[in-house]
Amino acid sequence: MRRTLAVFFCILAAFMPLFAGGSSESSSDEVTLTVLWFNDANESEVFEETIQDYLAENPNVKVDLQVVAFGDYQQRLKMMISGGNPPDLARLTTSDVTVLASSLAPVDPYLEDPAATKAEFMPSMLAFVLDKDGQMLGYPTEATANGMLVNLTAWENAGIDVRELSKTWTWPEWEEAVKKVIAANEGMEYGLAVDYTMHRFATLLYQFGGSFLNADQSAFDMVKPENIATIEYFKHLHDEGLVPGSVWLGSENPAELFQAGLVACHIGGSWNINTYNTNVKDFEWCAVHSPKGEIVSSVPGGKFIAAFKGSKNLDAAMDLMAAFSDKEHNEQYCLGTFNISSRADAEIEYPTNSEDFAVFQQDLMVTPAFTAVEWSNAQVTQYSTYMLEQVVQALMGNITAEQACQNIQSRIEG
């Protein structure tokens, strides 16, 4: 009898791992996750700190973090994938997600409630990692956004509470107010500087109800009234002297103009918060809500974490991603890296400029998801230089705004 029981328990022990957790990796098997990473600043260091809770709860899991210079990153990643040895996890940019989408492992099968998980993230950030079937191909981590930064001292000198005004203002109301700011401040020459990129110009385009693609994002559709109106308004701001021609018609740096106190406002990226926090000493500044056209909109961008098809440790990779991306740990990561969170429920108190980050995040929260789809479209990025050239031609009066849109459409269709 004793011998029979002993044989029974040996057999049972041999089969127990097959029933443990429904996973291909048992809790006792040691797993080493290869994680490919690049840094903008201190992201790899903060990532390692953020996942310590997960590693403490899963002592069988180790992480081999490989930090690669950004200039070499995409090539290294593509070589690993084509060689049949993808990393288990990687940090990705918006363009990486687009280029590598077919190699990314869908997250939905590993989620108890996919819809609930997706609802935790801002729609404009989630859209970057949704495949054609609506499955997540990774988790949004940190976000970037476009928005308006203002010379607060100059607005106060004009007797205008710009923080309050910006909660509801429209572009005509902004224009009326900024003329008073220029008049009230000696040495202030312009109302607004806009970065010379199509990405920053798209802030205006979306606010005016425009878009690069058609309604179902299936084809380029540049010739429409809203797009024409955006270019015409931008030309109007140049003609009125409210926007410096030296940026779009020259080579001046708009951030430098703002830092010198020459412009009342700057449409730039959320990364300018850190820049101005360091560099601006002669006046107070802050972020305010963008003026409303047809809608309020930013332009989203950011970073993501994803796992790969063919990973030998996909279950553990999915577990680590989920832990890293939950509310508590995402907030920890974004606080440590001084970035905006991609989560809709994030509440972060930064050492400085918390209100400024919050303004950018609030504008990003109401930004339509289609804006991410557009900036994931290869044609939008491929033809952005040509689009810039056509907008400049319209600003110079060499062609009309409608002709600029038609030229862009013809170039893409041709």
Coordinates of C-alpha atoms in Angstrom, one line a residue:
M1 CA 0.0 0.0 0.0
R2 CA 2.8 2.4 0.9
R3 CA 4.6 1.6 -2.3
T4 CA 1.4 2.2 -4.3
L5 CA 0.9 5.6 -2.6
A6 CA 4.5 6.6 -3.3
V7 CA 4.1 5.8 -6.9
F8 CA 0.9 7.8 -7.1
F9 CA 2.4 10.9 -5.5
C10 CA 5.4 10.7 -7.8
I11 CA 3.1 10.6 -10.9
L12 CA 1.0 13.5 -9.4
A13 CA 4.1 15.6 -8.8
A14 CA 5.2 15.1 -12.4
F15 CA 2.0 16.3 -13.8
M16 CA 1.3 19.2 -11.4
P17 CA 3.3 21.9 -13.5
L18 CA 0.9 21.2 -16.4
F19 CA -2.0 22.4 -14.4
A20 CA -0.3 25.3 -12.6
G21 CA -1.8 28.7 -13.6
G22 CA -2.6 27.6 -17.2
S23 CA 0.8 29.0 -18.3
S24 CA 3.6 27.6 -20.3
E25 CA 6.0 28.9 -17.7
S26 CA 5.4 27.6 -14.1
S27 CA 6.0 29.8 -11.1
S28 CA 9.1 27.9 -10.2
D29 CA 10.8 28.0 -13.7
E30 CA 13.4 30.7 -14.0
V31 CA 12.6 33.1 -16.8
T32 CA 15.0 35.7 -18.2
L33 CA 13.2 38.4 -20.2
T34 CA 15.2 40.3 -22.8
V35 CA 14.1 43.9 -22.8
L36 CA 15.4 46.3 -25.5
W37 CA 15.4 50.0 -24.5
F38 CA 16.5 53.4 -25.6
N39 CA 16.8 56.5 -23.5
D40 CA 15.7 60.1 -24.1
A41 CA 17.1 60.9 -20.7
N42 CA 16.9 58.5 -17.7
E43 CA 14.1 56.2 -18.8
S44 CA 16.0 52.9 -18.5
E45 CA 17.0 53.7 -14.9
V46 CA 13.5 54.6 -13.9
F47 CA 12.1 51.5 -15.7
E48 CA 14.3 49.3 -13.6
E49 CA 13.1 51.0 -10.5
T50 CA 9.5 50.8 -11.5
I51 CA 9.5 47.0 -12.1
Q52 CA 11.1 46.1 -8.7
D53 CA 7.7 45.4 -7.2
Y54 CA 6.9 42.9 -10.0
L55 CA 10.3 41.2 -9.7
A56 CA 9.9 40.9 -5.9
E57 CA 6.6 39.2 -6.4
N58 CA 8.0 37.0 -9.1
P59 CA 11.5 35.9 -8.0
N60 CA 11.7 33.4 -10.8
V61 CA 11.7 36.3 -13.4
K62 CA 14.9 38.0 -14.3
V63 CA 15.4 40.9 -16.7
D64 CA 18.2 41.4 -19.2
L65 CA 17.9 45.1 -20.0
Q66 CA 19.8 46.0 -23.1
V67 CA 20.0 49.8 -23.6
V68 CA 20.8 50.8 -27.3
A69 CA 21.5 54.3 -28.6
F70 CA 18.5 55.7 -30.3
G71 CA 20.3 56.2 -33.6
D72 CA 20.9 52.4 -33.8
Y73 CA 17.8 51.2 -32.1
Q74 CA 15.3 50.5 -34.9
Q75 CA 18.0 48.7 -37.0
R76 CA 19.0 46.6 -34.0
L77 CA 15.3 45.7 -33.4
K78 CA 14.6 44.9 -37.0
M79 CA 17.7 42.6 -37.2
M80 CA 16.7 40.7 -34.0
I81 CA 13.2 40.2 -35.5
S82 CA 14.4 39.1 -38.9
G83 CA 16.9 36.8 -37.3
G84 CA 14.1 35.0 -35.5
N85 CA 15.3 36.2 -32.1
P86 CA 13.1 39.1 -31.1
P87 CA 13.4 40.6 -27.6
D88 CA 10.7 39.6 -25.2
L89 CA 9.8 43.3 -24.7
A90 CA 10.9 46.6 -26.2
R91 CA 10.3 50.3 -25.8
L92 CA 8.8 51.7 -29.0
T93 CA 8.1 55.1 -30.6
T94 CA 4.9 55.8 -32.6
S95 CA 6.7 55.1 -35.9
D96 CA 8.2 51.9 -34.5
V97 CA 4.6 50.7 -33.7
T98 CA 3.6 51.4 -37.3
V99 CA 6.6 49.8 -38.9
L100 CA 6.7 46.7 -36.6
A101 CA 3.0 46.1 -36.2
S102 CA 3.0 42.7 -37.9
S103 CA 5.6 41.5 -35.4
L104 CA 3.9 42.6 -32.2
A105 CA 2.0 40.1 -30.1
P106 CA -1.7 41.2 -29.4
V107 CA -2.3 41.8 -25.7
D108 CA -6.1 41.2 -25.7
P109 CA -5.9 37.4 -25.2
Y110 CA -4.0 38.0 -22.0
L111 CA -6.5 40.4 -20.5
E112 CA -9.5 39.4 -18.3
D113 CA -11.4 42.4 -19.6
P114 CA -9.9 44.0 -22.7
A115 CA -12.5 46.8 -23.0
A116 CA -11.9 47.8 -19.4
T117 CA -8.1 47.9 -19.8
K118 CA -8.4 50.0 -23.0
A119 CA -10.6 52.5 -21.2
E120 CA -7.8 53.2 -18.8
F121 CA -5.8 55.0 -21.5
M122 CA -6.4 58.3 -23.4
P123 CA -8.2 57.5 -26.7
S124 CA -5.6 59.4 -28.7
M125 CA -2.8 57.4 -27.3
L126 CA -4.5 54.0 -27.4
A127 CA -5.3 54.5 -31.1
F128 CA -1.6 54.2 -31.9
V129 CA -1.5 50.6 -30.7
L130 CA -4.8 49.2 -32.0
D131 CA -4.6 46.8 -34.9
K132 CA -7.3 46.5 -37.6
D133 CA -9.3 44.2 -35.3
G134 CA -9.1 46.6 -32.4
Q135 CA -6.7 44.5 -30.4
M136 CA -3.9 46.2 -28.4
L137 CA -0.4 45.6 -29.7
G138 CA 1.2 47.0 -26.6
Y139 CA 0.7 49.5 -23.8
P140 CA 1.0 53.3 -24.1
T141 CA 3.4 54.5 -21.5
E142 CA 4.3 58.2 -21.7
A143 CA 2.7 60.8 -23.9
T144 CA 3.8 63.9 -25.7
A145 CA 1.4 66.7 -26.7
N146 CA 1.3 70.0 -28.6
G147 CA -0.1 73.0 -26.8
M148 CA 0.2 76.7 -26.0
L149 CA 2.8 78.2 -23.6
V150 CA 2.5 81.8 -22.7
N151 CA 4.6 84.6 -21.2
L152 CA 2.5 85.0 -18.1
T153 CA 4.2 88.2 -17.0
A154 CA 3.3 89.9 -20.3
W155 CA -0.3 88.9 -20.0
E156 CA -0.5 90.2 -16.4
N157 CA 1.1 93.5 -17.6
A158 CA -1.9 93.8 -19.9
G159 CA -4.3 93.1 -17.1
I160 CA -5.5 89.8 -18.5
D161 CA -6.0 86.6 -16.5
V162 CA -4.8 84.3 -19.3
R163 CA -5.3 81.1 -17.3
E164 CA -9.0 82.0 -16.8
L165 CA -9.5 83.3 -20.3
S166 CA -8.0 80.2 -21.9
K167 CA -10.5 77.9 -20.3
T168 CA -13.1 78.9 -22.9
W169 CA -11.4 81.2 -25.5
T170 CA -11.7 80.9 -29.3
W171 CA -9.1 81.9 -31.8
P172 CA -10.8 85.3 -32.5
E173 CA -10.9 85.9 -28.8
W174 CA -7.2 85.0 -28.5
E175 CA -6.4 87.4 -31.4
E176 CA -8.2 90.3 -29.8
A177 CA -6.5 89.7 -26.4
V178 CA -3.0 89.1 -27.7
K179 CA -3.0 92.5 -29.5
K180 CA -3.5 94.1 -26.1
V181 CA -0.6 92.1 -24.7
I182 CA 1.7 93.3 -27.4
A183 CA 0.6 96.9 -26.9
A184 CA 1.2 96.6 -23.1
N185 CA 4.7 95.3 -23.2
E186 CA 7.6 97.2 -24.6
G187 CA 9.9 95.0 -26.6
M188 CA 7.3 92.4 -27.3
E189 CA 6.9 92.1 -31.0
Y190 CA 4.7 89.1 -31.8
G191 CA 1.7 87.3 -30.5
L192 CA 2.6 83.7 -31.4
A193 CA 5.5 81.6 -32.5
V194 CA 4.7 78.2 -34.1
D195 CA 7.3 75.5 -34.6
Y196 CA 8.2 75.0 -38.3
T197 CA 6.9 71.4 -38.5
M198 CA 3.8 69.9 -40.0
H199 CA 3.2 68.2 -36.7
R200 CA 2.9 71.5 -34.9
F201 CA 0.9 73.1 -37.8
A202 CA -1.5 70.1 -37.4
T203 CA -2.5 71.5 -34.0
L204 CA -4.2 74.4 -35.8
L205 CA -5.5 72.1 -38.6
Y206 CA -7.3 69.8 -36.1
Q207 CA -8.6 72.7 -34.1
F208 CA -10.2 74.2 -37.3
G209 CA -11.9 70.8 -38.0
G210 CA -9.3 69.8 -40.6
S211 CA -7.5 66.5 -41.3
F212 CA -5.1 64.9 -43.7
L213 CA -7.2 61.8 -44.4
N214 CA -10.9 61.2 -45.3
A215 CA -13.5 60.3 -42.7
D216 CA -12.7 56.6 -42.5
Q217 CA -8.9 57.2 -42.7
S218 CA -8.7 55.1 -45.9
A219 CA -7.2 57.7 -48.2
F220 CA -5.6 61.1 -48.3
D221 CA -8.1 64.0 -48.5
M222 CA -6.4 67.3 -48.3
V223 CA -8.7 69.5 -50.5
K224 CA -11.5 70.4 -48.1
P225 CA -12.8 73.7 -46.7
E226 CA -11.5 73.2 -43.2
N227 CA -7.9 72.7 -44.4
I228 CA -8.1 75.6 -46.7
A229 CA -9.4 77.8 -43.9
T230 CA -6.6 76.8 -41.6
I231 CA -3.9 77.8 -44.1
E232 CA -5.8 81.1 -44.8
Y233 CA -6.0 81.9 -41.0
F234 CA -2.3 81.1 -40.6
K235 CA -1.5 83.5 -43.5
H236 CA -3.7 86.1 -41.9
L237 CA -1.7 85.9 -38.6
H238 CA 1.5 86.4 -40.6
D239 CA 0.0 89.3 -42.6
E240 CA -1.1 90.9 -39.4
G241 CA 2.4 90.6 -37.9
L242 CA 1.1 88.5 -35.1
V243 CA 3.3 85.5 -36.1
P244 CA 6.9 86.2 -37.0
G245 CA 7.7 85.5 -40.6
S246 CA 11.3 84.7 -39.5
V247 CA 10.3 81.2 -38.4
W248 CA 8.2 79.8 -41.3
L249 CA 9.8 82.1 -43.9
G250 CA 13.2 82.1 -42.4
S251 CA 15.2 80.0 -40.0
E252 CA 14.7 81.5 -36.5
N253 CA 14.0 79.2 -33.6
P254 CA 10.6 79.9 -32.1
A255 CA 11.6 78.6 -28.6
E256 CA 14.5 81.1 -28.6
L257 CA 12.1 84.0 -29.6
F258 CA 9.9 83.0 -26.7
Q259 CA 12.7 82.7 -24.2
A260 CA 13.9 86.2 -25.3
G261 CA 10.5 87.7 -24.4
L262 CA 9.7 88.6 -28.0
V263 CA 6.5 86.6 -28.4
A264 CA 3.5 86.3 -26.1
C265 CA 2.7 82.7 -26.9
H266 CA 4.4 79.6 -28.3
I267 CA 2.7 76.5 -29.9
G268 CA 5.2 73.8 -29.0
G269 CA 5.5 70.4 -27.5
S270 CA 5.2 69.3 -23.9
W271 CA 9.0 68.8 -23.8
N272 CA 9.3 72.6 -23.8
I273 CA 8.0 72.6 -20.2
N274 CA 11.3 71.2 -19.1
T275 CA 13.3 73.5 -21.4
Y276 CA 11.6 76.6 -20.2
N277 CA 11.8 75.5 -16.6
T278 CA 15.5 75.5 -17.0
N279 CA 16.1 78.4 -19.3
V280 CA 13.5 81.1 -18.7
K281 CA 14.7 83.4 -15.9
D282 CA 13.4 86.9 -16.9
F283 CA 9.7 86.4 -16.7
E284 CA 7.0 84.0 -15.5
W285 CA 5.4 81.6 -18.0
C286 CA 2.8 78.8 -18.0
A287 CA 0.9 76.4 -20.1
V288 CA -2.7 77.3 -21.0
H289 CA -5.5 75.6 -22.9
S290 CA -5.3 75.9 -26.7
P291 CA -7.9 78.2 -28.3
K292 CA -10.9 76.5 -29.7
G293 CA -11.7 76.5 -33.5
E294 CA -14.3 73.9 -34.4
I295 CA -12.9 71.8 -31.5
V296 CA -10.1 71.8 -28.9
S297 CA -7.3 69.5 -30.0
S298 CA -3.7 68.7 -29.4
V299 CA -1.5 66.3 -31.5
P300 CA -0.5 63.1 -29.7
G301 CA 2.8 61.3 -29.6
G302 CA 4.7 59.3 -27.2
K303 CA 6.3 55.9 -26.3
F304 CA 5.0 52.4 -25.8
I305 CA 6.0 49.0 -24.5
A306 CA 5.2 45.9 -26.5
A307 CA 6.0 42.2 -26.7
F308 CA 6.8 40.2 -29.8
K309 CA 5.5 37.2 -31.6
G310 CA 8.0 34.4 -31.3
S311 CA 9.0 35.4 -27.8
K312 CA 10.0 32.3 -25.8
N313 CA 8.6 33.9 -22.6
L314 CA 5.4 35.6 -23.8
D315 CA 3.3 34.9 -20.7
A316 CA 5.9 36.5 -18.4
A317 CA 6.4 39.4 -20.8
M318 CA 2.7 40.1 -20.8
D319 CA 2.6 39.9 -17.0
L320 CA 5.4 42.3 -16.6
M321 CA 3.9 44.8 -19.2
A322 CA 0.6 44.7 -17.4
A323 CA 2.3 45.4 -14.0
F324 CA 4.5 48.2 -15.4
S325 CA 1.5 49.8 -17.1
D326 CA -1.0 49.8 -14.2
K327 CA -2.0 53.2 -12.6
E328 CA 0.4 53.1 -9.7
H329 CA 3.5 52.0 -11.6
N330 CA 2.8 54.1 -14.7
E331 CA 2.6 57.2 -12.4
Q332 CA 5.8 56.2 -10.8
Y333 CA 7.6 55.9 -14.1
C334 CA 6.2 59.2 -15.6
L335 CA 7.0 61.0 -12.4
G336 CA 10.6 59.7 -12.5
T337 CA 11.0 60.5 -16.2
F338 CA 9.2 63.9 -15.9
N339 CA 6.7 62.9 -18.7
I340 CA 3.0 63.1 -19.2
S341 CA 1.2 59.8 -18.5
S342 CA -0.8 58.0 -21.3
R343 CA -3.3 56.9 -18.8
A344 CA -6.7 58.7 -18.5
D345 CA -6.7 58.2 -14.7
A346 CA -3.2 59.4 -13.9
E347 CA -2.7 61.9 -11.1
I348 CA 0.9 63.0 -10.8
E349 CA 2.5 65.6 -8.6
Y350 CA 5.7 66.6 -10.3
P351 CA 8.5 68.4 -8.3
T352 CA 7.8 71.4 -10.5
N353 CA 5.3 72.5 -13.2
S354 CA 2.5 70.1 -12.3
E355 CA -0.1 72.5 -13.4
D356 CA 1.6 72.9 -16.8
F357 CA 1.7 69.2 -17.4
A358 CA -1.9 68.9 -16.3
V359 CA -3.0 71.5 -18.9
F360 CA -1.3 69.6 -21.7
Q361 CA -2.8 66.3 -20.5
Q362 CA -6.3 67.8 -20.3
D363 CA -6.1 69.0 -23.9
L364 CA -4.8 65.6 -24.9
M365 CA -7.7 63.9 -23.2
V366 CA -10.2 65.6 -25.5
T367 CA -8.0 65.1 -28.7
P368 CA -9.8 62.9 -31.2
A369 CA -8.4 59.4 -31.7
F370 CA -8.3 59.9 -35.4
T371 CA -5.3 62.2 -35.0
A372 CA -3.2 59.3 -33.8
V373 CA -4.3 57.3 -36.8
E374 CA -3.2 60.1 -39.1
W375 CA 0.2 60.3 -37.6
S376 CA 0.6 56.5 -37.9
N377 CA -0.1 56.9 -41.7
A378 CA 3.1 56.6 -43.7
Q379 CA 2.0 59.1 -46.3
V380 CA 1.5 61.8 -43.7
T381 CA 5.1 61.5 -42.5
Q382 CA 6.5 60.8 -46.0
Y383 CA 5.0 64.0 -47.5
S384 CA 5.3 66.3 -44.5
T385 CA 8.2 68.2 -46.0
Y386 CA 6.4 68.8 -49.2
M387 CA 3.3 69.9 -47.3
L388 CA 5.4 72.4 -45.4
E389 CA 6.7 73.8 -48.7
Q390 CA 3.2 74.3 -50.0
V391 CA 2.1 76.0 -46.8
V392 CA 5.1 78.4 -47.1
Q393 CA 4.2 79.1 -50.7
A394 CA 0.7 80.1 -49.6
L395 CA 2.1 82.3 -46.7
M396 CA 4.3 84.1 -49.3
G397 CA 1.2 84.7 -51.5
N398 CA 2.7 82.8 -54.4
I399 CA -0.3 80.4 -54.4
T400 CA -3.7 80.4 -52.7
A401 CA -4.5 78.1 -49.7
E402 CA -6.8 76.1 -52.0
Q403 CA -3.9 75.6 -54.5
A404 CA -1.6 74.5 -51.7
C405 CA -4.1 71.8 -50.7
Q406 CA -4.6 70.8 -54.3
N407 CA -0.9 70.5 -54.9
I408 CA -0.4 68.3 -51.9
Q409 CA -3.3 66.1 -53.0
S410 CA -1.9 65.8 -56.5
R411 CA 1.6 65.0 -55.4
I412 CA 0.4 62.2 -53.2
E413 CA -2.0 60.8 -55.8
G414 CA 0.6 61.1 -58.5

